[in-house]
Structures are given as C-alpha cells and as structure tokens.
Coordinates of C-alpha atoms in Angstrom, one line a residue:
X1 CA 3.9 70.0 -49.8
X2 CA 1.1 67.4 -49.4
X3 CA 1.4 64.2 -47.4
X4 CA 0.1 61.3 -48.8
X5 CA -1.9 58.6 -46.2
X6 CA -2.0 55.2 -46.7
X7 CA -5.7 53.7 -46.1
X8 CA -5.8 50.5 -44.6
X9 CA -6.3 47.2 -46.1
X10 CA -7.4 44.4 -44.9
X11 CA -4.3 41.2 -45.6
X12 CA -6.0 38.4 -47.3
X13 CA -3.2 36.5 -45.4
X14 CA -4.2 36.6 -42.1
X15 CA -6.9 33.9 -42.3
X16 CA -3.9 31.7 -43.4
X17 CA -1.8 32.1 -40.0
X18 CA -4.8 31.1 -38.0
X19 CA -5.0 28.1 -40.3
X20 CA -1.2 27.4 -39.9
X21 CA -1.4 28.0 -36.0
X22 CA -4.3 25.7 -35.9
X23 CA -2.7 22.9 -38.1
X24 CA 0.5 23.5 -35.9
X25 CA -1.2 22.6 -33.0
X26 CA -3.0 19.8 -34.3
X27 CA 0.6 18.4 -35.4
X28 CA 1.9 18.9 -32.2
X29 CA -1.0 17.2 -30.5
X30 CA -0.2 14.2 -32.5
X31 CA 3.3 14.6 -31.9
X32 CA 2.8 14.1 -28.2
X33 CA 0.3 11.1 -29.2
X34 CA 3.5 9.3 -30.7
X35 CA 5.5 9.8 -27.8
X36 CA 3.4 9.1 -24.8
X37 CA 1.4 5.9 -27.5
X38 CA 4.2 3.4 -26.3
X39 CA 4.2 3.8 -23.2
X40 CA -0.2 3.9 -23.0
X41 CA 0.3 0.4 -25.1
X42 CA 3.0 -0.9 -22.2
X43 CA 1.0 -0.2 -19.2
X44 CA -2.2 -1.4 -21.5
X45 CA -0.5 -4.7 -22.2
X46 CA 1.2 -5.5 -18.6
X47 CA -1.7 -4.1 -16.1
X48 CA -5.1 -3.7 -17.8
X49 CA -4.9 -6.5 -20.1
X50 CA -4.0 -8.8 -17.4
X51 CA -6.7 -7.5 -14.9
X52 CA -9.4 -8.2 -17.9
X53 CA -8.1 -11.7 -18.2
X54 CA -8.6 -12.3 -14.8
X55 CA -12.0 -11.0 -14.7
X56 CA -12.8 -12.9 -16.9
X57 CA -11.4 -16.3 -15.7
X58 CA -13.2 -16.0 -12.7
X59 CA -16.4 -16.3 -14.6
X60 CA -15.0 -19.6 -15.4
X61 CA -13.9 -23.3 -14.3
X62 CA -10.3 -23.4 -15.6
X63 CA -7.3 -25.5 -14.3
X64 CA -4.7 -24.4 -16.8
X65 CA -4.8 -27.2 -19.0
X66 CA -8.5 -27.6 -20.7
X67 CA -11.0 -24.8 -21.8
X68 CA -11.7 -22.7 -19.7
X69 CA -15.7 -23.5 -19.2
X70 CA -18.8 -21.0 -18.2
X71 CA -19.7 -20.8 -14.4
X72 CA -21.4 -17.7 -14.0
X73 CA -21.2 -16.6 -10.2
X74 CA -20.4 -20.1 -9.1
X75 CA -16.9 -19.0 -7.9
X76 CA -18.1 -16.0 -6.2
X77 CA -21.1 -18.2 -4.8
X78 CA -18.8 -20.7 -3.3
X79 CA -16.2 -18.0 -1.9
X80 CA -19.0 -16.4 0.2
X81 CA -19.7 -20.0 1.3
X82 CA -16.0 -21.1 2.1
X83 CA -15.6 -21.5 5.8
X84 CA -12.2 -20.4 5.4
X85 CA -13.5 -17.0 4.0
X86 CA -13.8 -16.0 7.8
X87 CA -10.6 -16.4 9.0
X88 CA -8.8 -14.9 5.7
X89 CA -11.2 -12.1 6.0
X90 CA -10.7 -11.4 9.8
X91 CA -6.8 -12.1 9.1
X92 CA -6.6 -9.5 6.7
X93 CA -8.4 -6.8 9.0
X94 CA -6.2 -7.5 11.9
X95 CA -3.5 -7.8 9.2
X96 CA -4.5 -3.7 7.3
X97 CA -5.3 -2.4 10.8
X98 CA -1.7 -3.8 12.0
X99 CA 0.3 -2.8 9.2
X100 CA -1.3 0.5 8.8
X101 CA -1.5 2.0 12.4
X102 CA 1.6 0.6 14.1
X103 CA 4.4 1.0 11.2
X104 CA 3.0 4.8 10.4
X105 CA 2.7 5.7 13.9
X106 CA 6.5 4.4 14.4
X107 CA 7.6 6.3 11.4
X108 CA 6.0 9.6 12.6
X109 CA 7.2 9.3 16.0
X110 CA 10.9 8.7 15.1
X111 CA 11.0 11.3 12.2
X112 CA 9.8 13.7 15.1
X113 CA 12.0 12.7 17.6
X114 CA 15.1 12.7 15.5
X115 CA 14.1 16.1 13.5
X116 CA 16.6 18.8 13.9
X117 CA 18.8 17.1 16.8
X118 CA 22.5 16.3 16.9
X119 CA 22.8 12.8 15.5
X120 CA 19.4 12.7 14.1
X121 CA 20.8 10.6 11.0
X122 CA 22.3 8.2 13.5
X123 CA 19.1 7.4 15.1
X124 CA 17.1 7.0 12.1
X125 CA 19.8 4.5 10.6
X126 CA 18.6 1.5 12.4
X127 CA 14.8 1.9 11.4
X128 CA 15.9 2.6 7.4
X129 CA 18.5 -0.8 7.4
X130 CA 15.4 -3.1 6.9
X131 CA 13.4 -1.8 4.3
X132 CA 16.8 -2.4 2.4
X133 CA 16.0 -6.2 2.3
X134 CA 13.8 -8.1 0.7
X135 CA 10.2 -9.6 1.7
X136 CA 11.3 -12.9 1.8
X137 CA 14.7 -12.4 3.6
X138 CA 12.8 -10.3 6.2
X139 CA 10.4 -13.6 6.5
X140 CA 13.2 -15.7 6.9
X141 CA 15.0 -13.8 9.3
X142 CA 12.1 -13.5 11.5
X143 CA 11.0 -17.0 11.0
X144 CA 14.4 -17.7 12.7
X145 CA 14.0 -15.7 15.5
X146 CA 9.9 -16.8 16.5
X147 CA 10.1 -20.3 15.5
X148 CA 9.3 -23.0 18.3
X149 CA 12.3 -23.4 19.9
X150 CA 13.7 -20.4 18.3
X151 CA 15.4 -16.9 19.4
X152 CA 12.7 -15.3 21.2
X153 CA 12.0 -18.9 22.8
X154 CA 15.7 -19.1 24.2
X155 CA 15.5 -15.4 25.2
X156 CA 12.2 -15.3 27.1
X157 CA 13.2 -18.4 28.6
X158 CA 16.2 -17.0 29.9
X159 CA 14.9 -13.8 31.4
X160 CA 12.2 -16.0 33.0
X161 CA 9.2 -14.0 31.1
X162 CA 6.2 -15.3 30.0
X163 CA 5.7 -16.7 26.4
X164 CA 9.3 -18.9 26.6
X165 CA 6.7 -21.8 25.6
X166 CA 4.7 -19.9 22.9
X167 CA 4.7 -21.0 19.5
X168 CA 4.5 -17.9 17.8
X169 CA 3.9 -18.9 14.8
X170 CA 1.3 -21.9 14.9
X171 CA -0.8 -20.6 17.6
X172 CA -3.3 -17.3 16.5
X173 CA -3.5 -15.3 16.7
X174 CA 0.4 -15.6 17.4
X175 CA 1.2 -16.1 14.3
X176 CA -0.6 -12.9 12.5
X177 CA 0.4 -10.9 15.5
X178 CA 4.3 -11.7 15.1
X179 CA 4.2 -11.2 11.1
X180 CA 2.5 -7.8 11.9
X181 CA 5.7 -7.0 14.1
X182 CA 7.9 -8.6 11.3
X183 CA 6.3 -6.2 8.4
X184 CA 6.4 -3.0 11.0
X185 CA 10.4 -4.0 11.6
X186 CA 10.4 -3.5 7.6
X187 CA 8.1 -0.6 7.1
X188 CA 8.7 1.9 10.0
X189 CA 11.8 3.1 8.0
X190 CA 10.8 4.2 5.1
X191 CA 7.1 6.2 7.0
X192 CA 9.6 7.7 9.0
X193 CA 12.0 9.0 5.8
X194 CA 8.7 10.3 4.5
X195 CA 7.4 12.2 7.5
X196 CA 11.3 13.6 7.5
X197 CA 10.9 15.2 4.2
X198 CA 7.8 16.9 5.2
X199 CA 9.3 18.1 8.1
X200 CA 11.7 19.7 6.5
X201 CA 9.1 21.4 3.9
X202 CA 7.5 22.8 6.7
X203 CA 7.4 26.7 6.8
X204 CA 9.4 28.0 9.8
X205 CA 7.4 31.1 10.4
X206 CA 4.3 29.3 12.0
X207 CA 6.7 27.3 14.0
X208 CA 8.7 30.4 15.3
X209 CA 4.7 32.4 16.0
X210 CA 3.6 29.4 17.9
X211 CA 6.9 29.5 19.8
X212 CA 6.6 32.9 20.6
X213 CA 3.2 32.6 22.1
X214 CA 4.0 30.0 24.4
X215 CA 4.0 26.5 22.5
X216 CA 6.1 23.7 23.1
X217 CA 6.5 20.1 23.0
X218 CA 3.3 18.5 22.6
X219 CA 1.1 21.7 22.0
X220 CA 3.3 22.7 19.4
X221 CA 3.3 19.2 17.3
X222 CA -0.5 19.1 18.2
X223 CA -1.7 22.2 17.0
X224 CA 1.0 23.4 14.3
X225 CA 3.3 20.5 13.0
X226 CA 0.5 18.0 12.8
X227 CA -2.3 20.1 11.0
X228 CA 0.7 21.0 8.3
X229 CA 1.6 17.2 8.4
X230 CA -2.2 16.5 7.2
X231 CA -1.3 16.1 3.1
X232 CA 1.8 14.2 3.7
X233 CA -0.1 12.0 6.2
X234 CA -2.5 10.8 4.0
X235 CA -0.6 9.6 1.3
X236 CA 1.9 7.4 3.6
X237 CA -1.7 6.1 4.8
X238 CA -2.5 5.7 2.0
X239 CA 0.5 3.7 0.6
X240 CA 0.5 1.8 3.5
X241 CA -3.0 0.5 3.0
X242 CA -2.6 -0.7 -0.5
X243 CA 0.5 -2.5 0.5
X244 CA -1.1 -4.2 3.5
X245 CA -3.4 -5.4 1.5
X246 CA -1.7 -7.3 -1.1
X247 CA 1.0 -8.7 1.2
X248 CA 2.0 -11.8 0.4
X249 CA 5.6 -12.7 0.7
X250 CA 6.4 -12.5 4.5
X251 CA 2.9 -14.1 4.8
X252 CA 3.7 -17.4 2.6
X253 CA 7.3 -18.0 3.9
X254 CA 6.6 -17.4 7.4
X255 CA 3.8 -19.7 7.9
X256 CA 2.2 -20.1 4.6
X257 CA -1.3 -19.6 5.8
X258 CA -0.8 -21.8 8.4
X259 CA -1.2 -23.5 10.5
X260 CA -4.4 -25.2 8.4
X261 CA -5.6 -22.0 7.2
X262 CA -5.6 -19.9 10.4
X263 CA -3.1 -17.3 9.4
X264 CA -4.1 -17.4 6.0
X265 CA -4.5 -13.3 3.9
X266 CA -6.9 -12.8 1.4
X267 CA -3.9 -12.4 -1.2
X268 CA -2.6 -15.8 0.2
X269 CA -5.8 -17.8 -0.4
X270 CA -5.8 -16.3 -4.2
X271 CA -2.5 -18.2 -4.5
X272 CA -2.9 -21.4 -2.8
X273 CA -6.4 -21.8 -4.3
X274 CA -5.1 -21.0 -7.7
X275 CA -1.3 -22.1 -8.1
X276 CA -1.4 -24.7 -5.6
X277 CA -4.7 -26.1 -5.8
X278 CA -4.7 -25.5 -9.7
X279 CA -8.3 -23.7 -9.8
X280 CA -7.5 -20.6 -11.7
X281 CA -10.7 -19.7 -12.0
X282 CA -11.8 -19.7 -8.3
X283 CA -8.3 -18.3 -7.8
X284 CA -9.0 -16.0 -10.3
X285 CA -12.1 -14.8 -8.1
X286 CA -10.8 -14.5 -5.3
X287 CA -8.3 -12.0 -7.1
X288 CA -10.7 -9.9 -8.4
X289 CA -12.4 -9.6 -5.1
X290 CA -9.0 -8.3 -3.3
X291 CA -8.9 -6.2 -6.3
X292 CA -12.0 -4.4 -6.0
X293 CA -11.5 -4.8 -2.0
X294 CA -8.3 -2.7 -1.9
X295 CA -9.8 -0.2 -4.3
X296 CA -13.2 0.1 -2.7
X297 CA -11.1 1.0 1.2
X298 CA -8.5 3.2 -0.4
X299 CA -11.4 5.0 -2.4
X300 CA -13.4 5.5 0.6
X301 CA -10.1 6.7 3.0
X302 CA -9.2 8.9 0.2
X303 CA -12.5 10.4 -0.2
X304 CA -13.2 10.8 3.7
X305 CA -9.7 12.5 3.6
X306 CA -10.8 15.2 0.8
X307 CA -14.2 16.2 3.0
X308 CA -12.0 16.6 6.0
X309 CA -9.9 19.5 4.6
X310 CA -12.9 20.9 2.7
X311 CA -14.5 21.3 6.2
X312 CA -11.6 22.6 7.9
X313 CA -11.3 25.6 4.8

C-alpha cells in the first residue's frame, strides 16, 4: 500500500490577508481620528485659537471698538519702559516665591504629621475646608479680617502686640505679604491631600529596613520618605507655580493692585491695562508676556527637575 504526499503550494491568498490587515489598520487609525477630531477641534477653538488672537493683538493699537491698527513692538517697547513694570514684576516674585514655598511646605508638613496616626483625618479637616471656597470669597473673607480697622486690628490691639495700627492692606509690602497668607490659608489643603496620597503609595519595605537599622523621626523622612517623595514633589511644585502665577482673583478683590499700583501682579496689570483702561492691545501684551513668563519658569523647574534624577541614577 503506497502513501500518497501532498507537495506544498504556495496560497495565492496570503498576500490578500496582509492587504486586509493593513487596510484594517488603516480603518482603524481613522476610526480613532473621528473620535478624538472633536475634541482636538474643542481645545483648538477655546485655547489655541484664543492665544493666537492675542498674539496677535498685542502687535496692535486696539481699544475694542475701531481696527485694530499696526504697532510693531511699540507695546512691548512701552511695557519695558512702564515704571510700574517694577513693582508688578517684584510683586509677582515675592508673590511665586510666597505661594510656592510656604503653601507646599505646609501641605508636606501636615500630610506628615497626620500620616498613619489616630485622628489623622480630623487634623487634616481644617486645612482641606478652604480650598472648598471660592477665590473671591476667600478675598473677601480675608479682606474682612486685615482691613484697617478690621479683625486682626481689634485682636492685636487687644493683646497689646505690635501691628494693632498696621494697615495691612495699603501699606507694602503689607499688603502682598497678607494676600500671600490669604492664598496659603486656601492652598495648604489641597498640597497636603496630595503629599497624603503619595504617602500612602509608598513601599513599606524600605520603611520597615530603615527602621531596622536604626532610623527614626527625622533621619527616616530625610533619607527614605523624602527621596521617594521626589516625583510627587515636583508636580505639586509644579502646579503650584503655574497657579501663582496667573492669580488674579484674591489679588483684584483684596486690594485691586492697590494701593496706586504697589500691590499690583503681572496678571493684574494685563486686566486693568486692558478691561479697565480699554487698551487691548497693550493689555494684550502684557498677556503674552505672563504667558511666555510662566512657561519659560515652569520649563526651566521642570527641566532642572529631570537632570536631578538623571544624576542621582
């Protein structure tokens, strides 16, 4: 009995699955085109669109009611040359350095101290109730309480302390000192909520080793939870610094860049000069300097950041 074998052949068909495999993925790509499209032409429309506009504008002499006409660096000329330039510039230092440092520090320290103790939740509550309201109820609360004549007046002046004369809000710097301590009531909660969570992602092995070998307290925070903090850390840094920087609420109802202009933000300038003075166009300059100012600082912390950690392995 003979067994018959079947040579093989090559399938003229298997070209055609490639081709269908490659046509499925090409319909798939533009599949997910036509989902993710809207939302590309959304953010298109309400952040890059606007942004060009503005670049543009500041190019120009515009008051929102004739043609907008051709300066060229004029706006940019007479910013640089605006005596009040100093102030909002040195406001806005003492405002990022302010907001930055003191709210994060906070946030850290009471995430820390209320980590894994009885009644942790307790302590926090105080620090999270703030961030709950609003930038202008904040301002006014606080406005309330460091007004001349005010709360903190009454209180000093009672305890026979120093500063039951101040005017806290139209002396400097005063007046950007106590909005720092106004935004830091706000912003201490939420740090703190985020330095929770990466607490509690922390590994407990390298906690437990350290413990074994003698760490405790500060040594142990210092030389175990704070390296492991290091990628949390820099994005609540970095948050923190873009919203310093384009603060404007608490800023405007608690003294509106007053008194004069000696409280006055770089955000709060871009207003005044273009919604209450009506130049758009020098307020539109003054935008796009912020603009590239807060990208050009969180660029740099962010990049200084990455080098870190690559030196460190």
């Amino acid at each position: 009995m003979s067994v018959a074998t079947a040579t093989p052949v090559d399938s003229p068909a298997a070209p055609a699955v490639g081709g269908k495999a490659r046509r499925g993925d090409r319909g798939a790509r533009w599949g997910a085109l036509g989902f993710i499209s809207p939302a590309v032409l959304l953010v298109a429309a309400l952040l890059y669109a606007p942004f060009l506009y503005t670049m543009v504008l500041s190019f120009t002499e515009y008051d929102g009611l004739n043609s907008p006409q051709w300066v060229g660096v004029e706006n940019f000329t007479r910013f640089f040359d605006d005596p009040a330039l100093t102030t909002s510039l040195r406001n806005t230092l003492m405002w990022v350095v302010g907001t930055t440092v003191v709210p994060v520090g906070l946030g850290l320290l009471v995430a820390v101290l209320s980590f894994g103790i009885k009644g942790g939740t307790l302590l926090r509550l105080p620090f999270m109730l703030p961030y709950a309201l609003s930038g202008a109820g904040l301002a006014v609360i606080w406005s309330f309480i460091l007004q001349s004549g005010g709360a903190a007046n009454d209180v000093l002046g009672f305890l026979h302390l120093p500063g039951a004369e101040t005017s806290f809000l139209q002396e400097e710097p005063w007046n950007t000192l106590a909005m720092i301590v106004a935004w830091t009531w706000q912003q201490t909660g939420v740090n703190a909520l985020l330095f929770l969570v990466g607490l509690q992602s922390i590994p407990k092995e390298p906690l437990e080793a350290a413990r074994l070998d003698g760490a405790g307290g500060w040594s142990l925070f210092r030389h175990v939870t704070w390296p492991l903090l290091a990628p949390l850390t820099t994005v609540v840094v970095g948050l923190a610094l873009v919203a310093s920087l384009k603060t404007f609420d608490i800023v405007w109802v608690m003294t509106q860049g007053g008194p004069g202009r000696n409280s006055e933000t770089l955000a709060v300038t871009m207003y005044r000069d273009a919604f209450v003075a009506g130049e758009y166009g020098y307020g539109s300059s003054v935008a796009l300097v912020l603009t590239l100012t807060t990208g050009a600082i969180t660029l740099a912390y962010l990049r200084r950041q990455v080098k870190s950690r690559e030196a460190l392995g």
